[in-house]
Structure formats: structure tokens, C-alpha cells
Amino acid sequence: MKKLTMTLTGKTKSHINREIYGHFSEHLGRCIYNGIYVGEDSSIPNTNGVRNDIIKALKDIRIPVLRWPGGCFADEYHWKDGIGDKSQRKKMINTNWGHVTEDNSFGTHEFMDLCEELECEPYVAGNLGSGTVQELAEWVEYMTFDGVSPMAELRRKNGREKPWHLKYLGIGNENWGCGGCMRPEYYADEYRRYQTFCKNYSGNELYKVACGPNSSDYNWTEVLMSQLGEWHTKAISLHYYTVPSGDWSKKGDAVDFDTEEYYKTINATLFMDELIRKHDEIMTAHDPEHKIGLIVDEWGCWFDVEKGTNPGFLYQQNTMRDAIVAAINLNIFNEHSDRVVMANIAQAVNVLQAVILTEGEKMVLTPTYYVFKMYREHQGAELLESSLENAQTGMDGCKIPAVSHSASVNKNGDVLVTFSNCSLDEDYEIEIDGAGAKSVSGEILTAEIHAYNGFDGAENVAPKAYDGFKQDGGKLTVVLPKCSVVSLTLKK
Ligand code: AHR
């Protein structure tokens, strides 16, 4: 077995915002309807129409923030269609996702109440592409104003006396594409105009997020950073999806893939690190004090839709490969937590790299879900300085680092070290210096790379207690089996 060494210096580097472990829910396929939301009259146990099993599952991973209503859907969404008597709500076409009927039965009240139930921050994506400034300004007033005003009265008439708390407000989504095909210069001007009229009411303070670049569009970041100021922009977003070959016309199957496709997937996901570093460099040139954050508000694997399902619904299975991808990305976000203030995996339920899948009344927790669970103590912790002498794995033409890792210390002094070993054939023994602890416990998620949790009830990929480590004074040696995600908790 190959031996690698890692050092924990004991120094802290940056704060890991809880929101890095965030989620995204769009009116797309079965994410909201027949996923999160089944309606009050459903035989599936629910609270105000939201499945109780999903509420519990999301609480168990301490969901910190939920983004809604899109995605591309956001720039076609007119919030007034989704309030008031449900039988009177407008029915519209979801033009982005399958041209299905959107009956607006899940709207502002349903979403904001859900976030309260989940005890997470709502992150509302506003419509800049096809809406108006007045529409967005009124939405903020409707949600957050406590006094006498037309929108506050309308909210009260619809059954909600007190305003909700709303921190995160996105001003548009992918305005370089589905949100209006804009140039960055034009978007920056539009952003400045829209945000001006989104006010802070009744003690509620908005954290305004500008639509950032598509993947490696560094010019978009450059223009935004030179046009926007920290007094009206708290963060810009970044979207990057892991597509195995980078070819969107042949994304590949979610379950049926070969070794080459697997390593290409990991290689594609590792690009997230370079992307963040390069966008950060541009941001730092304009904002050396890191006052403007980077929010990766869409990330995850994007494969071909499952055969026999609606192509517009983006439904895909989730295997051990997805778990490795999630582990690598979350480690990357932790490492860049001096700039990355939030990340939202796409998407929460039944869409793309979902943490939860449903079929009728059945619900499945995916391998990706379990990575979020194993990593949950990183939320709100301090990133620890660490270094690792890594090994290379992969195949000819696609050599990649085998081990990904991250370490943090929480307010009780407990250290969480998370690893993934993406090699399909090598185990590694890691000797960690500076890891003295009173007690150590471990968890492991490992399975054959194609394994997934189906609707037959078998949990083929679920974390188990792990004792593949030994302590010797300040040294800790841990074995990382091939194709695994491992977490170690060190109690001081
Ligand atoms: O997550 C699916 C889609 O991907 C979103 O609607 C859009 O923002 C992105 O292109």
C-alpha cells in the first residue's frame, strides 16, 4: 500500500460559512412538484404540502440555505402568480423545462414557510430577465416589510401577518444565457438599476448577489468587478457543472460508465479548483480585502437524463461516483472559504446530482446525501492549514491527484478531517502529523463505483463506522480504501 504524509499545522485559515453546504430547488421536473411538494391533500405525510420525510432528511444534514425558484425558471417567474387562493392562481407554461403546466401552487408563502420549517436561510432568485424593476422591488416589500404598505397589506390578506426574514437575494440568474443573453456590461448596468430599488425594510438586511460568470468566462468577472461596488453587491455567483467529457451533446449515463469516463468525470470536477482560483485572482485585483464573496450557486454532475424519463426533467441516478465528486467539491469549497461564501448543489430533489430521490411515496437518500451528512461538522467551523504529499492516479492521458482532503476545527475544539480517495485500484495509508487527540472516531462511505441506492429499499451506499486508523502520540495513521470517502473526528 502506498504511504502518503499529511501535516496539520494547527493554524486556522478562514471561516467555513455554513452556506457552503447549501442546496438549490427549481421549478424543474420533479424537484418541487411531485418531489418536495405533494400538496396538502396528498396521502403522503406532509406539512403544508411538503413531504415530512424530505423535511426530516434535510434537517438531518442541517441544510443551511435553500435557493429558489430557479435557475432559468427564475427569469420567467412572476411572483404575483404564486400567491393567494390556489384555485385562482394562474396556470402557465414552464418553457425552460419540458413545456409542462406550472400551476403556481407552490409560491412565495409555501417556500418561505418551508425555509422557516427547515430553519434555513431562504435564497430568492429574482427575475431580471423578463420581469420589471417594480415587480422585484414589490416582491422584497411583500416578503420583508412590517409596516403599512400595499404589498405588506396584500401579504396579510394572504394570511401572513409578520414579514419573513430574507437575507439572500439573487438579481437574475444566468443572464449571460437563459436569463437574457446579455453582455456583462449591459448586465452590470441592469444589476445596478434593479438592486437600487430592492430596499432594506423593518430591520431586514438584504445580501444582494449579482449573476456571475458561466464557468471560465473570466471576462464576465472582470467586467462585473470593475462595474460593481461592495456597497451594493455582497457577492457574485459562479455556475459550473461536471460533465464527464466536457461534451454537452454526449454527457454519458449516470450509472453505466466505464473507467475512462469515471476518471474524466473526476478530472472535470477538479477543474472547480482552477476556476475558483482564477476568478478569485480577478476579484482580488479589484477587492483585495475580500469584501465581495463568490457563491457557487449551481454545481454538480450533469449526465444524460435517465432513459424513459422526460428529457426536460433532468432526472438522473446517483452513484458512488457522485459521492466522490461531492466530497472533492466540498473539500475545494472549504479550501477557498476565504472567498467562497456559499455553494448550492444542483439540485435538492429528483434533478441532476440530487441528494434525495422520490418515486411515489418512496424516498431514497443518495450517496451524495451521505457525503453532506459526513461533512456537516465543517459547517461554521474554521478551516485548518494542512498540506498533503499526494499521489497520482487515473490512466494514460488522464492523470489526477488521488486524494482530496480538508480539515477544520469547530467551536468546541473538535477537528474534522475529510478525505476522498478517487483511485479505483489503490488504497493509501496517510500519516497525519499534528493530529494529537484524546479520542478519534471515523466514518466511511465506500462501495463499488457504480453502486447506488435504488427504490427496492436496499441501502447499497451508506456510511459506516470506520476504525481503519491508529494513533501514536501526535501522529495519526489512516488507511483510505480505494473509491472511498472517509471522515475522522478528533476530540481534543
Ligand atoms: O440546474 C439546471 C439549470 O442549469 C438551471 O436552471 C440553470 O441556471 C442552469 O443552466
Short mmCIF file of C-alpha atoms and ligand atoms in Angstrom, two decimals:
data_model
loop_
_atom_site.label_atom_id
_atom_site.label_comp_id
_atom_site.label_asym_id
_atom_site.label_seq_id
_atom_site.Cartn_x
_atom_site.Cartn_y
_atom_site.Cartn_z
CA MET A 1 0.00 0.00 0.00
CA LYS A 2 1.36 3.46 -0.90
CA LYS A 3 2.13 5.76 2.02
CA LEU A 4 1.41 9.49 1.93
CA THR A 5 2.10 12.15 4.52
CA MET A 6 -0.09 14.99 5.64
CA THR A 7 0.59 17.81 8.09
CA LEU A 8 -1.83 19.77 10.20
CA THR A 9 -0.03 22.89 11.41
CA GLY A 10 -2.69 23.82 13.97
CA LYS A 11 -3.16 27.26 12.35
CA THR A 12 -6.62 28.36 11.25
CA LYS A 13 -7.04 29.99 7.84
CA SER A 14 -10.62 31.10 7.20
CA HIS A 15 -14.18 30.66 8.36
CA ILE A 16 -16.23 28.00 6.59
CA ASN A 17 -19.62 29.60 6.11
CA ARG A 18 -22.43 27.16 6.81
CA GLU A 19 -23.95 28.19 3.48
CA ILE A 20 -21.20 26.34 1.58
CA TYR A 21 -23.31 23.26 2.34
CA GLY A 22 -26.36 24.79 0.64
CA HIS A 23 -28.97 23.42 -1.76
CA PHE A 24 -30.96 24.55 -4.79
CA SER A 25 -34.59 23.86 -5.68
CA GLU A 26 -36.04 24.90 -9.02
CA HIS A 27 -39.46 24.55 -10.64
CA LEU A 28 -37.91 21.92 -12.86
CA GLY A 29 -39.07 18.36 -13.42
CA ARG A 30 -39.93 16.71 -10.11
CA CYS A 31 -37.85 18.89 -7.83
CA ILE A 32 -40.73 20.95 -6.43
CA TYR A 33 -43.91 19.26 -7.74
CA ASN A 34 -44.07 15.52 -7.01
CA GLY A 35 -40.80 15.91 -5.17
CA ILE A 36 -40.56 18.35 -2.29
CA TYR A 37 -44.18 19.45 -2.65
CA VAL A 38 -47.00 16.94 -2.96
CA GLY A 39 -49.85 19.23 -1.85
CA GLU A 40 -51.88 19.30 1.35
CA ASP A 41 -54.32 16.65 0.06
CA SER A 42 -51.67 14.04 -0.70
CA SER A 43 -51.75 10.69 1.09
CA ILE A 44 -48.01 11.09 1.59
CA PRO A 45 -47.50 12.54 5.09
CA ASN A 46 -46.83 16.25 4.67
CA THR A 47 -46.68 19.63 6.38
CA ASN A 48 -48.43 22.30 4.34
CA GLY A 49 -47.96 20.09 1.30
CA VAL A 50 -44.24 19.44 1.82
CA ARG A 51 -43.22 15.81 2.40
CA ASN A 52 -42.36 15.17 6.04
CA ASP A 53 -39.66 12.63 5.13
CA ILE A 54 -37.90 15.25 3.00
CA ILE A 55 -38.15 17.84 5.76
CA LYS A 56 -36.56 15.38 8.18
CA ALA A 57 -33.83 14.33 5.75
CA LEU A 58 -32.85 17.94 5.00
CA LYS A 59 -32.85 18.82 8.70
CA ASP A 60 -30.61 15.84 9.41
CA ILE A 61 -27.91 17.29 7.16
CA ARG A 62 -28.54 20.75 8.70
CA ILE A 63 -29.47 22.39 5.42
CA PRO A 64 -28.21 25.96 5.86
CA VAL A 65 -29.74 27.65 2.81
CA LEU A 66 -32.17 26.81 0.01
CA ARG A 67 -32.14 28.64 -3.33
CA TRP A 68 -35.43 29.06 -5.25
CA PRO A 69 -37.32 29.32 -7.70
CA GLY A 70 -34.55 28.84 -10.28
CA GLY A 71 -32.37 28.53 -12.28
CA CYS A 72 -33.63 29.51 -15.70
CA PHE A 73 -37.17 29.39 -14.30
CA ALA A 74 -36.41 32.42 -12.10
CA ASP A 75 -36.16 34.85 -15.00
CA GLU A 76 -39.61 33.83 -16.22
CA TYR A 77 -41.22 33.73 -12.82
CA HIS A 78 -43.77 36.35 -11.86
CA TRP A 79 -44.24 36.04 -8.14
CA LYS A 80 -47.74 37.50 -8.02
CA ASP A 81 -48.95 34.44 -9.98
CA GLY A 82 -47.99 32.30 -6.96
CA ILE A 83 -49.84 33.98 -4.08
CA GLY A 84 -53.43 33.96 -2.82
CA ASP A 85 -56.17 31.38 -3.31
CA LYS A 86 -54.61 28.37 -5.01
CA SER A 87 -57.66 27.67 -7.14
CA GLN A 88 -57.33 31.13 -8.65
CA ARG A 89 -53.61 31.02 -9.35
CA LYS A 90 -52.54 31.47 -12.94
CA LYS A 91 -51.51 28.42 -14.90
CA MET A 92 -48.53 28.96 -17.17
CA ILE A 93 -46.07 27.10 -19.36
CA ASN A 94 -42.71 26.14 -17.93
CA THR A 95 -40.92 26.95 -21.17
CA ASN A 96 -37.47 26.03 -19.93
CA TRP A 97 -38.30 22.62 -18.56
CA GLY A 98 -40.49 20.40 -20.71
CA HIS A 99 -43.25 22.93 -21.51
CA VAL A 100 -45.33 21.41 -18.73
CA THR A 101 -48.09 23.35 -16.95
CA GLU A 102 -46.97 25.29 -13.92
CA ASP A 103 -50.00 25.78 -11.70
CA ASN A 104 -48.22 28.06 -9.24
CA SER A 105 -49.47 26.10 -6.24
CA PHE A 106 -46.00 26.37 -4.73
CA GLY A 107 -45.22 30.06 -4.38
CA THR A 108 -43.73 32.61 -2.03
CA HIS A 109 -45.67 31.57 1.10
CA GLU A 110 -45.00 27.89 0.55
CA PHE A 111 -41.27 28.49 0.01
CA MET A 112 -40.69 30.96 2.82
CA ASP A 113 -42.69 28.82 5.27
CA LEU A 114 -40.66 25.78 4.21
CA CYS A 115 -37.40 27.60 4.97
CA GLU A 116 -38.74 28.51 8.40
CA GLU A 117 -39.67 24.85 8.97
CA LEU A 118 -36.18 23.77 7.85
CA GLU A 119 -34.57 26.55 9.91
CA CYS A 120 -32.51 27.52 6.89
CA GLU A 121 -31.87 30.78 5.08
CA PRO A 122 -34.04 31.38 2.02
CA TYR A 123 -32.14 32.47 -1.09
CA VAL A 124 -34.59 34.01 -3.54
CA ALA A 125 -33.54 34.41 -7.17
CA GLY A 126 -35.26 37.47 -8.64
CA ASN A 127 -36.43 37.95 -12.20
CA LEU A 128 -34.25 40.47 -14.04
CA GLY A 129 -34.52 38.85 -17.47
CA SER A 130 -38.25 39.21 -18.18
CA GLY A 131 -39.58 40.97 -15.09
CA THR A 132 -39.60 44.62 -14.12
CA VAL A 133 -37.79 46.64 -11.50
CA GLN A 134 -41.14 47.38 -9.87
CA GLU A 135 -42.02 43.68 -9.72
CA LEU A 136 -38.81 42.76 -7.93
CA ALA A 137 -38.98 45.78 -5.61
CA GLU A 138 -42.54 44.84 -4.66
CA TRP A 139 -41.56 41.22 -4.01
CA VAL A 140 -39.00 42.39 -1.46
CA GLU A 141 -41.60 44.68 0.11
CA TYR A 142 -44.14 41.82 0.20
CA MET A 143 -41.73 39.47 1.92
CA THR A 144 -40.00 41.80 4.36
CA PHE A 145 -41.97 44.96 5.21
CA ASP A 146 -43.66 45.09 8.60
CA GLY A 147 -45.49 48.42 8.31
CA VAL A 148 -48.37 49.81 6.29
CA SER A 149 -47.89 49.46 2.53
CA PRO A 150 -49.74 47.93 -0.42
CA MET A 151 -47.53 44.83 -0.50
CA ALA A 152 -47.50 44.29 3.27
CA GLU A 153 -51.30 44.52 3.26
CA LEU A 154 -51.50 42.04 0.40
CA ARG A 155 -49.31 39.61 2.35
CA ARG A 156 -51.53 39.98 5.40
CA LYS A 157 -54.63 39.41 3.28
CA ASN A 158 -52.98 36.19 2.12
CA GLY A 159 -52.62 35.00 5.70
CA ARG A 160 -49.15 36.05 6.78
CA GLU A 161 -49.17 38.83 9.37
CA LYS A 162 -45.45 39.20 10.04
CA PRO A 163 -42.83 39.51 7.32
CA TRP A 164 -40.35 36.73 6.74
CA HIS A 165 -36.61 37.08 7.18
CA LEU A 166 -34.89 37.28 3.80
CA LYS A 167 -31.14 37.70 3.55
CA TYR A 168 -30.02 36.32 0.21
CA LEU A 169 -31.44 37.95 -2.92
CA GLY A 170 -30.11 36.98 -6.35
CA ILE A 171 -30.64 39.67 -9.00
CA GLY A 172 -31.22 37.43 -12.02
CA ASN A 173 -29.84 34.03 -12.98
CA GLU A 174 -27.52 33.15 -15.86
CA ASN A 175 -28.24 36.48 -17.50
CA TRP A 176 -25.47 35.63 -19.99
CA GLY A 177 -27.75 32.79 -21.21
CA CYS A 178 -31.32 31.77 -20.32
CA GLY A 179 -31.69 34.95 -18.24
CA GLY A 180 -31.50 37.28 -21.22
CA CYS A 181 -28.36 36.58 -23.31
CA MET A 182 -26.80 39.79 -22.01
CA ARG A 183 -23.30 41.15 -22.33
CA PRO A 184 -21.58 41.71 -18.98
CA GLU A 185 -21.52 45.49 -19.47
CA TYR A 186 -25.29 45.55 -20.08
CA TYR A 187 -25.99 43.19 -17.18
CA ALA A 188 -23.85 45.26 -14.81
CA ASP A 189 -25.93 48.35 -15.62
CA GLU A 190 -29.18 46.43 -15.22
CA TYR A 191 -27.96 44.98 -11.94
CA ARG A 192 -27.18 48.45 -10.61
CA ARG A 193 -30.67 49.65 -11.53
CA TYR A 194 -32.59 46.65 -10.16
CA GLN A 195 -30.71 46.47 -6.89
CA THR A 196 -31.28 50.18 -6.20
CA PHE A 197 -34.99 49.55 -5.66
CA CYS A 198 -34.61 46.45 -3.51
CA LYS A 199 -34.71 48.08 -0.09
CA ASN A 200 -33.94 47.02 3.42
CA TYR A 201 -37.22 47.08 5.37
CA SER A 202 -38.08 46.63 9.03
CA GLY A 203 -34.59 45.60 10.12
CA ASN A 204 -34.22 43.04 7.34
CA GLU A 205 -30.86 43.40 5.60
CA LEU A 206 -30.53 42.08 2.07
CA TYR A 207 -27.36 40.38 0.88
CA LYS A 208 -27.50 41.10 -2.85
CA VAL A 209 -25.96 38.61 -5.25
CA ALA A 210 -25.08 39.55 -8.82
CA CYS A 211 -25.19 36.98 -11.59
CA GLY A 212 -21.59 35.96 -12.10
CA PRO A 213 -19.78 34.03 -14.82
CA ASN A 214 -20.54 30.86 -16.67
CA SER A 215 -17.63 28.57 -15.84
CA SER A 216 -14.39 30.07 -17.22
CA ASP A 217 -15.83 33.31 -18.60
CA TYR A 218 -13.17 35.38 -16.84
CA ASN A 219 -14.11 38.49 -18.79
CA TRP A 220 -17.58 38.45 -17.16
CA THR A 221 -15.94 38.53 -13.73
CA GLU A 222 -13.53 41.26 -14.79
CA VAL A 223 -16.34 43.49 -16.08
CA LEU A 224 -18.56 42.89 -13.05
CA MET A 225 -15.78 43.56 -10.59
CA SER A 226 -14.90 46.81 -12.31
CA GLN A 227 -18.54 47.96 -12.55
CA LEU A 228 -20.00 46.85 -9.23
CA GLY A 229 -19.08 48.02 -5.75
CA GLU A 230 -19.21 46.33 -2.36
CA TRP A 231 -21.74 48.92 -1.15
CA HIS A 232 -24.42 47.33 -3.33
CA THR A 233 -23.03 43.88 -4.15
CA LYS A 234 -22.23 41.37 -1.47
CA ALA A 235 -21.33 38.52 -3.81
CA ILE A 236 -21.23 37.33 -7.37
CA SER A 237 -22.24 33.83 -8.41
CA LEU A 238 -20.45 31.15 -10.45
CA HIS A 239 -22.02 28.19 -12.24
CA TYR A 240 -20.04 25.12 -13.16
CA TYR A 241 -21.36 21.62 -13.84
CA THR A 242 -19.29 18.44 -14.00
CA VAL A 243 -19.81 16.85 -17.42
CA PRO A 244 -17.51 13.80 -17.87
CA SER A 245 -16.03 14.64 -21.27
CA GLY A 246 -16.95 18.30 -21.26
CA ASP A 247 -19.11 17.50 -24.32
CA TRP A 248 -22.70 18.58 -23.61
CA SER A 249 -24.06 16.60 -26.54
CA LYS A 250 -22.69 13.33 -25.08
CA LYS A 251 -22.77 13.72 -21.34
CA GLY A 252 -22.85 9.99 -20.64
CA ASP A 253 -25.02 7.74 -18.50
CA ALA A 254 -25.35 8.33 -14.76
CA VAL A 255 -24.95 4.65 -13.89
CA ASP A 256 -23.49 2.88 -16.89
CA PHE A 257 -19.99 4.32 -17.37
CA ASP A 258 -16.53 2.85 -17.91
CA THR A 259 -13.24 3.55 -16.16
CA GLU A 260 -12.21 6.17 -18.69
CA GLU A 261 -15.47 8.07 -18.24
CA TYR A 262 -15.08 7.82 -14.49
CA TYR A 263 -11.60 9.36 -14.40
CA LYS A 264 -12.67 12.02 -16.88
CA THR A 265 -15.53 12.89 -14.54
CA ILE A 266 -13.13 13.35 -11.64
CA ASN A 267 -10.77 15.35 -13.84
CA ALA A 268 -13.68 17.59 -14.90
CA THR A 269 -14.77 18.10 -11.30
CA LEU A 270 -11.24 19.03 -10.20
CA PHE A 271 -11.47 21.95 -12.63
CA MET A 272 -13.60 23.64 -9.96
CA ASP A 273 -10.39 24.40 -8.06
CA GLU A 274 -8.75 26.15 -11.01
CA LEU A 275 -11.94 28.07 -11.76
CA ILE A 276 -12.27 29.40 -8.24
CA ARG A 277 -8.57 30.30 -8.09
CA LYS A 278 -8.69 32.23 -11.36
CA HIS A 279 -11.94 34.06 -10.64
CA ASP A 280 -10.57 34.81 -7.17
CA GLU A 281 -7.40 36.32 -8.66
CA ILE A 282 -9.52 38.70 -10.76
CA MET A 283 -11.71 39.52 -7.79
CA THR A 284 -8.68 40.10 -5.56
CA ALA A 285 -7.21 42.59 -8.03
CA HIS A 286 -10.35 44.72 -7.52
CA ASP A 287 -11.19 43.69 -3.99
CA PRO A 288 -8.05 42.73 -2.05
CA GLU A 289 -9.95 42.74 1.24
CA HIS A 290 -12.37 40.07 0.02
CA LYS A 291 -15.44 42.15 0.73
CA ILE A 292 -17.29 40.58 -2.20
CA GLY A 293 -17.89 36.87 -1.92
CA LEU A 294 -18.08 34.18 -4.58
CA ILE A 295 -21.19 31.98 -4.48
CA VAL A 296 -21.11 28.75 -6.46
CA ASP A 297 -24.88 28.63 -6.58
CA GLU A 298 -25.07 25.78 -9.10
CA TRP A 299 -22.68 22.85 -9.14
CA GLY A 300 -22.79 19.07 -9.50
CA CYS A 301 -22.77 16.26 -12.06
CA TRP A 302 -24.88 16.64 -15.18
CA PHE A 303 -25.39 13.35 -17.04
CA ASP A 304 -27.85 12.25 -19.73
CA VAL A 305 -31.39 12.02 -18.40
CA GLU A 306 -32.49 8.55 -17.33
CA LYS A 307 -33.87 6.65 -20.31
CA GLY A 308 -37.67 6.70 -20.49
CA THR A 309 -37.98 9.91 -18.44
CA ASN A 310 -38.99 13.36 -19.69
CA PRO A 311 -35.84 14.88 -21.26
CA GLY A 312 -36.83 18.28 -19.84
CA PHE A 313 -36.91 16.93 -16.28
CA LEU A 314 -33.16 16.24 -15.87
CA TYR A 315 -33.69 13.15 -13.71
CA GLN A 316 -30.56 11.05 -13.14
CA GLN A 317 -29.46 8.34 -10.71
CA ASN A 318 -26.70 9.00 -8.21
CA THR A 319 -23.86 6.54 -7.64
CA MET A 320 -20.69 6.23 -5.60
CA ARG A 321 -19.07 8.30 -8.40
CA ASP A 322 -21.34 11.20 -7.43
CA ALA A 323 -20.29 10.79 -3.80
CA ILE A 324 -16.61 11.15 -4.76
CA VAL A 325 -17.48 14.22 -6.85
CA ALA A 326 -19.39 15.77 -3.93
CA ALA A 327 -16.55 15.06 -1.49
CA ILE A 328 -13.96 16.65 -3.80
CA ASN A 329 -16.06 19.76 -4.42
CA LEU A 330 -16.89 20.31 -0.77
CA ASN A 331 -13.20 19.98 0.12
CA ILE A 332 -12.39 22.53 -2.61
CA PHE A 333 -15.01 24.98 -1.31
CA ASN A 334 -13.65 24.64 2.24
CA GLU A 335 -10.13 25.35 0.98
CA HIS A 336 -11.37 28.53 -0.73
CA SER A 337 -13.62 29.65 2.10
CA ASP A 338 -11.80 32.98 2.28
CA ARG A 339 -13.65 33.82 -0.97
CA VAL A 340 -16.38 31.19 -1.41
CA VAL A 341 -19.17 32.16 0.95
CA MET A 342 -21.92 29.86 -0.31
CA ALA A 343 -22.43 26.91 -2.65
CA ASN A 344 -25.67 25.23 -3.72
CA ILE A 345 -25.65 21.75 -5.19
CA ALA A 346 -27.99 21.26 -8.14
CA GLN A 347 -30.46 20.17 -7.11
CA ALA A 348 -32.06 19.11 -3.84
CA VAL A 349 -34.61 16.55 -5.09
CA ASN A 350 -35.04 14.47 -8.28
CA VAL A 351 -32.97 16.77 -10.52
CA LEU A 352 -29.29 16.38 -11.58
CA GLN A 353 -26.99 15.46 -8.65
CA ALA A 354 -29.85 15.22 -6.18
CA VAL A 355 -29.35 14.45 -2.52
CA ILE A 356 -32.86 12.96 -2.41
CA LEU A 357 -34.83 10.94 -4.98
CA THR A 358 -38.51 10.07 -4.78
CA GLU A 359 -40.84 7.68 -6.56
CA GLY A 360 -44.46 7.86 -5.39
CA GLU A 361 -44.35 7.59 -1.63
CA LYS A 362 -40.84 6.11 -1.65
CA MET A 363 -37.82 8.24 -0.85
CA VAL A 364 -34.15 7.43 -1.29
CA LEU A 365 -31.14 9.16 0.22
CA THR A 366 -28.40 9.20 -2.38
CA PRO A 367 -24.64 8.64 -1.90
CA THR A 368 -24.26 12.42 -2.33
CA TYR A 369 -26.65 12.96 0.60
CA TYR A 370 -24.41 10.91 2.83
CA VAL A 371 -21.36 12.98 1.94
CA PHE A 372 -23.22 16.10 3.11
CA LYS A 373 -24.05 14.23 6.30
CA MET A 374 -20.46 13.15 6.93
CA TYR A 375 -19.23 16.70 6.27
CA ARG A 376 -21.82 18.55 8.32
CA GLU A 377 -19.46 19.46 11.17
CA HIS A 378 -17.44 21.57 8.73
CA GLN A 379 -20.40 23.98 8.70
CA GLY A 380 -19.43 27.13 10.58
CA ALA A 381 -16.02 25.73 11.58
CA GLU A 382 -12.58 27.25 10.97
CA LEU A 383 -10.51 25.86 8.14
CA LEU A 384 -7.21 24.39 9.35
CA GLU A 385 -3.98 24.84 7.46
CA SER A 386 -2.91 21.46 6.08
CA SER A 387 -0.67 20.02 3.41
CA LEU A 388 -0.58 16.63 1.74
CA GLU A 389 2.03 14.92 -0.38
CA ASN A 390 -0.37 13.45 -2.86
CA ALA A 391 -0.17 10.50 -5.28
CA GLN A 392 -1.31 10.40 -8.88
CA THR A 393 -3.97 8.03 -10.11
CA GLY A 394 -6.11 7.71 -13.24
CA MET A 395 -4.91 6.39 -16.59
CA ASP A 396 -2.76 7.35 -19.54
CA GLY A 397 -3.85 10.74 -20.78
CA CYS A 398 -5.81 11.49 -17.61
CA LYS A 399 -3.60 11.57 -14.52
CA ILE A 400 -5.23 13.12 -11.48
CA PRO A 401 -4.45 13.52 -7.76
CA ALA A 402 -5.76 10.51 -5.87
CA VAL A 403 -6.62 12.07 -2.54
CA SER A 404 -8.67 15.13 -1.75
CA HIS A 405 -8.84 16.41 1.82
CA SER A 406 -9.92 19.21 4.13
CA ALA A 407 -9.64 19.84 7.88
CA SER A 408 -11.50 22.20 10.18
CA VAL A 409 -11.88 22.90 13.88
CA ASN A 410 -15.26 23.71 15.40
CA LYS A 411 -16.02 25.94 18.36
CA ASN A 412 -15.67 23.02 20.80
CA GLY A 413 -12.14 22.37 19.55
CA ASP A 414 -13.11 19.17 17.71
CA VAL A 415 -11.28 18.63 14.45
CA LEU A 416 -12.98 17.10 11.40
CA VAL A 417 -10.75 15.76 8.64
CA THR A 418 -12.49 14.66 5.45
CA PHE A 419 -10.87 12.66 2.66
CA SER A 420 -11.77 11.07 -0.60
CA ASN A 421 -9.69 8.53 -2.47
CA CYS A 422 -10.80 8.53 -6.11
CA SER A 423 -8.49 5.71 -7.21
CA LEU A 424 -10.34 2.61 -8.40
CA ASP A 425 -7.47 0.26 -7.56
CA GLU A 426 -5.17 1.65 -4.87
CA ASP A 427 -5.59 2.05 -1.13
CA TYR A 428 -3.41 4.69 0.55
CA GLU A 429 -2.03 4.95 4.04
CA ILE A 430 -1.85 8.53 5.23
CA GLU A 431 0.33 9.52 8.14
CA ILE A 432 -1.02 12.73 9.64
CA ASP A 433 1.36 14.89 11.66
CA GLY A 434 -0.09 17.28 14.22
CA ALA A 435 -3.19 15.20 14.83
CA GLY A 436 -2.83 14.53 18.55
CA ALA A 437 -6.25 13.88 20.11
CA LYS A 438 -7.83 12.33 23.19
CA SER A 439 -10.06 10.23 21.03
CA VAL A 440 -10.65 9.63 17.33
CA SER A 441 -13.69 8.24 15.56
CA GLY A 442 -14.24 7.61 11.89
CA GLU A 443 -16.91 7.05 9.26
CA ILE A 444 -16.55 5.64 5.77
CA LEU A 445 -18.65 5.68 2.62
CA THR A 446 -17.43 3.13 0.12
CA ALA A 447 -18.92 0.85 -2.49
CA GLU A 448 -18.30 -0.36 -6.00
CA ILE A 449 -18.19 2.82 -8.11
CA HIS A 450 -21.48 2.09 -9.95
CA ALA A 451 -23.41 1.29 -6.77
CA TYR A 452 -26.47 3.38 -5.93
CA ASN A 453 -29.45 3.34 -3.61
CA GLY A 454 -32.48 2.21 -5.60
CA PHE A 455 -36.15 2.17 -4.67
CA ASP A 456 -36.02 -1.50 -3.63
CA GLY A 457 -35.10 -0.38 -0.12
CA ALA A 458 -31.51 -1.67 -0.18
CA GLU A 459 -29.03 0.94 1.06
CA ASN A 460 -26.08 -0.09 -1.08
CA VAL A 461 -24.15 3.09 -0.32
CA ALA A 462 -24.42 4.33 3.26
CA PRO A 463 -21.83 5.46 5.80
CA LYS A 464 -20.49 3.02 8.36
CA ALA A 465 -18.35 3.45 11.45
CA TYR A 466 -14.67 3.18 10.47
CA ASP A 467 -11.73 2.11 12.57
CA GLY A 468 -9.02 1.89 9.90
CA PHE A 469 -6.72 4.27 11.76
CA LYS A 470 -4.18 4.11 14.57
CA GLN A 471 -2.83 6.74 16.91
CA ASP A 472 0.73 7.12 18.06
CA GLY A 473 1.27 10.30 20.10
CA GLY A 474 0.79 13.29 17.80
CA LYS A 475 0.69 11.02 14.73
CA LEU A 476 -2.42 9.51 13.28
CA THR A 477 -2.26 6.94 10.50
CA VAL A 478 -5.36 6.25 8.46
CA VAL A 479 -5.99 3.87 5.59
CA LEU A 480 -8.08 5.24 2.75
CA PRO A 481 -9.51 2.32 0.81
CA LYS A 482 -9.89 2.75 -2.94
CA CYS A 483 -13.06 4.53 -4.00
CA SER A 484 -13.99 5.88 -0.61
CA VAL A 485 -14.93 8.96 1.36
CA VAL A 486 -13.62 8.96 4.94
CA SER A 487 -14.21 11.37 7.80
CA LEU A 488 -12.26 11.45 11.07
CA THR A 489 -13.36 13.35 14.16
CA LEU A 490 -10.56 14.21 16.56
CA LYS A 491 -11.65 15.15 20.08
CA LYS A 492 -9.01 17.14 21.91
O1 AHR B 1 -29.91 23.39 -12.79
C1 AHR B 1 -30.43 23.34 -14.07
C2 AHR B 1 -30.19 24.60 -14.88
O2 AHR B 1 -28.82 24.76 -15.09
C3 AHR B 1 -30.59 25.90 -14.24
O3 AHR B 1 -31.93 26.20 -14.42
C4 AHR B 1 -29.74 26.91 -14.95
O4 AHR B 1 -29.46 28.04 -14.17
C5 AHR B 1 -28.51 26.11 -15.33
O5 AHR B 1 -28.17 26.27 -16.66
#
